[in-house]
PDB file of C-alpha atoms in Angstrom:
ATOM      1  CA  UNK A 918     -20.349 -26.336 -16.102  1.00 66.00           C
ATOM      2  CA  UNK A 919     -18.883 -25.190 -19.211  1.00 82.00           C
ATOM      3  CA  UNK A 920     -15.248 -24.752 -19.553  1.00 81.00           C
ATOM      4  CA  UNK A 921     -14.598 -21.393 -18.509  1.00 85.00           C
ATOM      5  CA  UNK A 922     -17.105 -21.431 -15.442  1.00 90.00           C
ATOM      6  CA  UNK A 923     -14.468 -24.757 -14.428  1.00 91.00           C
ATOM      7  CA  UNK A 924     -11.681 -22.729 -15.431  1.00 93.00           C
ATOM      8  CA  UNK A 925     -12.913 -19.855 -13.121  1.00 94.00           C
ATOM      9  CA  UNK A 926     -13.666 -22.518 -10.418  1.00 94.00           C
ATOM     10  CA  UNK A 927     -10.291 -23.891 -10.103  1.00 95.00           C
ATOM     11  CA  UNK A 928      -8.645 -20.971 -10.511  1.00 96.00           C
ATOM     12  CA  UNK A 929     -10.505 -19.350  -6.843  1.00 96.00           C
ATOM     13  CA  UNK A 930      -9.724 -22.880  -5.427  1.00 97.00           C
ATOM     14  CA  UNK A 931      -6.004 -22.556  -6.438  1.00 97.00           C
ATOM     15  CA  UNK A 932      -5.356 -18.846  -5.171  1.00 97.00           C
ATOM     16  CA  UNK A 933      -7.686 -20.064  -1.783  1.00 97.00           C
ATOM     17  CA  UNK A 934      -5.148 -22.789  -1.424  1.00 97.00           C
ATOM     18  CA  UNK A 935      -2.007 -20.747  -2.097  1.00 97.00           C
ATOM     19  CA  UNK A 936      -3.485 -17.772   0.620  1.00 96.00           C
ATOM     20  CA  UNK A 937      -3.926 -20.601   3.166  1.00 95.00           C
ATOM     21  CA  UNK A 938      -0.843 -21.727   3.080  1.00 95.00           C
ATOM     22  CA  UNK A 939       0.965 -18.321   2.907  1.00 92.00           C
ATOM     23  CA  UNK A 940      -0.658 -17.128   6.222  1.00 90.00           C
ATOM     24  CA  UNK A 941      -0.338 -20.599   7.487  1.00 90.00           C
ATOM     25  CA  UNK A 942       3.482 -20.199   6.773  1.00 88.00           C
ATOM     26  CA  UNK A 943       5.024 -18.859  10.005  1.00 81.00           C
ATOM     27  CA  UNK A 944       2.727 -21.372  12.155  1.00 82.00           C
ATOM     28  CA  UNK A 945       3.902 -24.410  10.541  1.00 84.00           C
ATOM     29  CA  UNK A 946       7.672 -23.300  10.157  1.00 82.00           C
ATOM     30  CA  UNK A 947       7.802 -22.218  14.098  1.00 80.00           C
ATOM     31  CA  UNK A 948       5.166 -23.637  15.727  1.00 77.00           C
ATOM     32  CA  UNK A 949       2.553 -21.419  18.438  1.00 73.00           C
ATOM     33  CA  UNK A 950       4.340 -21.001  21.123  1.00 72.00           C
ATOM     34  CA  UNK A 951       7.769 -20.642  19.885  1.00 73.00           C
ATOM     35  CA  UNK A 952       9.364 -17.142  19.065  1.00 79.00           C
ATOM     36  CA  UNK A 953      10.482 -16.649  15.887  1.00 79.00           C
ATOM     37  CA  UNK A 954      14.577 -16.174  15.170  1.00 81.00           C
ATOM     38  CA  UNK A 955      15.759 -12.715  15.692  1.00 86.00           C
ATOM     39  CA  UNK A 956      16.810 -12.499  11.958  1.00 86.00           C
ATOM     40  CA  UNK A 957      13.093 -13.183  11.125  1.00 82.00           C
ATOM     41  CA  UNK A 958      11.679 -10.583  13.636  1.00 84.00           C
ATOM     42  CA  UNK A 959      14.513  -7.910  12.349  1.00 89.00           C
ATOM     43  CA  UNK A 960      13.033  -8.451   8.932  1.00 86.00           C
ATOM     44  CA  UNK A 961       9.321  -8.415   9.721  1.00 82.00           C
ATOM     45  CA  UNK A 962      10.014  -5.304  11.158  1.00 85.00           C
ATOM     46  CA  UNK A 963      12.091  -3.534   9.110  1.00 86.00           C
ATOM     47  CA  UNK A 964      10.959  -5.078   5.540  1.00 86.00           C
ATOM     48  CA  UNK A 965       7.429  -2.928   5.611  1.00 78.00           C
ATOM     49  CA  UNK A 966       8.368   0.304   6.363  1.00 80.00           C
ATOM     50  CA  UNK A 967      11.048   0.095   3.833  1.00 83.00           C
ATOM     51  CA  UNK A 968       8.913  -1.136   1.098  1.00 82.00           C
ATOM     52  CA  UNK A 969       6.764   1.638   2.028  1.00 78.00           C
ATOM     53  CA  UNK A 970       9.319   4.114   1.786  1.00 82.00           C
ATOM     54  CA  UNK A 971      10.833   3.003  -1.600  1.00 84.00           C
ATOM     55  CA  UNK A 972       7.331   2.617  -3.066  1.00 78.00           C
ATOM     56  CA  UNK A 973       6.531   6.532  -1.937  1.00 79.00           C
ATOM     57  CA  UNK A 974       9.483   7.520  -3.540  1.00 82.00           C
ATOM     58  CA  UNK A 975       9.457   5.641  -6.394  1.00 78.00           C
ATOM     59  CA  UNK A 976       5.404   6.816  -7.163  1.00 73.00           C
ATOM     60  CA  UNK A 977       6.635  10.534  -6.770  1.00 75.00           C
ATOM     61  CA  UNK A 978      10.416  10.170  -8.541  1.00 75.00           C
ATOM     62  CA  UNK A 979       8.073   8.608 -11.668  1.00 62.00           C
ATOM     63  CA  UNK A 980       5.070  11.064 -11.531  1.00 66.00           C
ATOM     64  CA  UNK A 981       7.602  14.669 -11.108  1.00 67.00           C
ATOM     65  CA  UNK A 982       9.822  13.143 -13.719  1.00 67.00           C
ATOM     66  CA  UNK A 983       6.870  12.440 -16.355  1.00 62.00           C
ATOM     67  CA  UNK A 984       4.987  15.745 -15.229  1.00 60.00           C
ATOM     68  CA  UNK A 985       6.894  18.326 -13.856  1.00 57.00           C
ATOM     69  CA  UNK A 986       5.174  21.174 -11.733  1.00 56.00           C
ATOM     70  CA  UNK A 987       3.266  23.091 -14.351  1.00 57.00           C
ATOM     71  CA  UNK A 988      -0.411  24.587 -14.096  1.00 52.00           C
ATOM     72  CA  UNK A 989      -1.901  22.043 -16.175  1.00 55.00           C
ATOM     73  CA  UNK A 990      -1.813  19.930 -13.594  1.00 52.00           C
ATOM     74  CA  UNK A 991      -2.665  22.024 -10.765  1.00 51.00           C
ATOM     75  CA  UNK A 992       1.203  22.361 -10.158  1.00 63.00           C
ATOM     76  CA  UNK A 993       0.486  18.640  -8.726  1.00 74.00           C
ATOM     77  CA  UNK A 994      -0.815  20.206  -5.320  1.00 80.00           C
ATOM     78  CA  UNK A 995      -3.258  17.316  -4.922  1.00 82.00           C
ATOM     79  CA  UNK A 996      -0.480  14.342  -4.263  1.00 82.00           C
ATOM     80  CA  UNK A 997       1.485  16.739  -2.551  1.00 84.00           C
ATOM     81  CA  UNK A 998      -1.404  17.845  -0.087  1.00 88.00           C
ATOM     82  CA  UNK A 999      -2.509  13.818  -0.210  1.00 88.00           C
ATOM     83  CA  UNK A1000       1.335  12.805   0.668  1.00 87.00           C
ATOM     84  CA  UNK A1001       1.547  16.004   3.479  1.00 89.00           C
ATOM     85  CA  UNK A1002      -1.383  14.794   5.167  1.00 92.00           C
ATOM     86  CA  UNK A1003      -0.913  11.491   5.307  1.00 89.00           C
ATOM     87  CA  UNK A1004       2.682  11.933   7.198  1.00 88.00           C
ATOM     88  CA  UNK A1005       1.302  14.416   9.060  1.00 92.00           C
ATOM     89  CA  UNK A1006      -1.708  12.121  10.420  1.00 91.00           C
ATOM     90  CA  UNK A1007       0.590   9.199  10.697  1.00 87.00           C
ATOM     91  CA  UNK A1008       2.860  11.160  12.912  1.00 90.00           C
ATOM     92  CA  UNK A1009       0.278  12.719  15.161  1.00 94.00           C
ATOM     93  CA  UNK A1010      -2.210  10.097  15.749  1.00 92.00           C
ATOM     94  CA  UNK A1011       0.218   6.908  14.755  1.00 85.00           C
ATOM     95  CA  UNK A1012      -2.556   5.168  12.820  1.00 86.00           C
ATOM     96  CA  UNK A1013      -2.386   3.913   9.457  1.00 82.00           C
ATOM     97  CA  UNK A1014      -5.814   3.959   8.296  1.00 87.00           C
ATOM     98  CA  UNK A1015      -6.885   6.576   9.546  1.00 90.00           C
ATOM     99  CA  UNK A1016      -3.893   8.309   7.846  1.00 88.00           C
ATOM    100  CA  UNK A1017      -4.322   6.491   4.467  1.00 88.00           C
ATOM    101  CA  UNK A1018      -7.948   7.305   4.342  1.00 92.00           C
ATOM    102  CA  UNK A1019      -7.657  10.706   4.739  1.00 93.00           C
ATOM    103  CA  UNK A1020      -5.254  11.005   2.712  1.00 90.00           C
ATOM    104  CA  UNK A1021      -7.180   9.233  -0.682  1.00 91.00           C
ATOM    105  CA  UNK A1022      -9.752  11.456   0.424  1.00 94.00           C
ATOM    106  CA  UNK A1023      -8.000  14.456   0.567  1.00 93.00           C
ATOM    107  CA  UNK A1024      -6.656  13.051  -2.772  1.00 89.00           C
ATOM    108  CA  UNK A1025      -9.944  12.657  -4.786  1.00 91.00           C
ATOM    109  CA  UNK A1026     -11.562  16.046  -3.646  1.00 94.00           C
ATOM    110  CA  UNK A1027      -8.758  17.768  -5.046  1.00 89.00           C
ATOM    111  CA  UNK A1028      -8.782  15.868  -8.048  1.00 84.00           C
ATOM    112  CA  UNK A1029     -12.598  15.430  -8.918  1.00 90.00           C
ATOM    113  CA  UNK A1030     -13.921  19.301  -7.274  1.00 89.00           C
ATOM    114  CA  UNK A1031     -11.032  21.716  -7.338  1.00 85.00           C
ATOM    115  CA  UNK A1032      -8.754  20.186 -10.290  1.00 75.00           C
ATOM    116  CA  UNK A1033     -10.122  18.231 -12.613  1.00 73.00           C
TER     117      UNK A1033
END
């Protein structure tokens, strides 16, 4: 092995050893059968959609704000069509991948066919 391939090698082993013990987190900190304490379920439920949120705004605050609507850019219809129909799934059929797939696809036929 030359020094990169080790390099490489005990880099995967590191980040495998760091994932295990992230998802093995919870388990070892509360045990199986025990419930977590409310202040840790509030969080695990709140925390993601809230990180969602701020990211969503954040990606459109940035992308209006560096291009405004202007026909260049196809006025920006395809991440507001993307961003529509992902709600829009999400709120009729409550599923998130379904929602999010759509949605990129939606996304990258607007942007390769109709405006690229």
């Amino acid at each position: 092995m030359n020094g990169m391939t080790l390099y490489l090698f005990q880099l995967v082993l590191v980040t495998t050893a760091v994932t295990l013990l992230l998802r093995a987190f919870p388990f070892i900190a509360f045990g199986r059968g025990n419930r977590p304490p409310e202040l840790i379920r509030y969080i695990g439920e709140v925390v993601s959609p809230a990180a969602i949120a701020m990211l969503v705004v954040y990606c459109y605050w940035a992308y209006f704000k560096a291009r405004p609507f202007s026909a260049a850019y196809g006025w920006n219809l395809p991440e507001i069509a993307a961003g529509v129909l992902v709600v829009a799934l999400h709120l009729w059929k409550r599923n998130p991948l379904l929602s999010i797939i759509a949605g990129v696809i939606l996304y990258m036929f607007l942007v390769q066919k109709v405006f690229p």
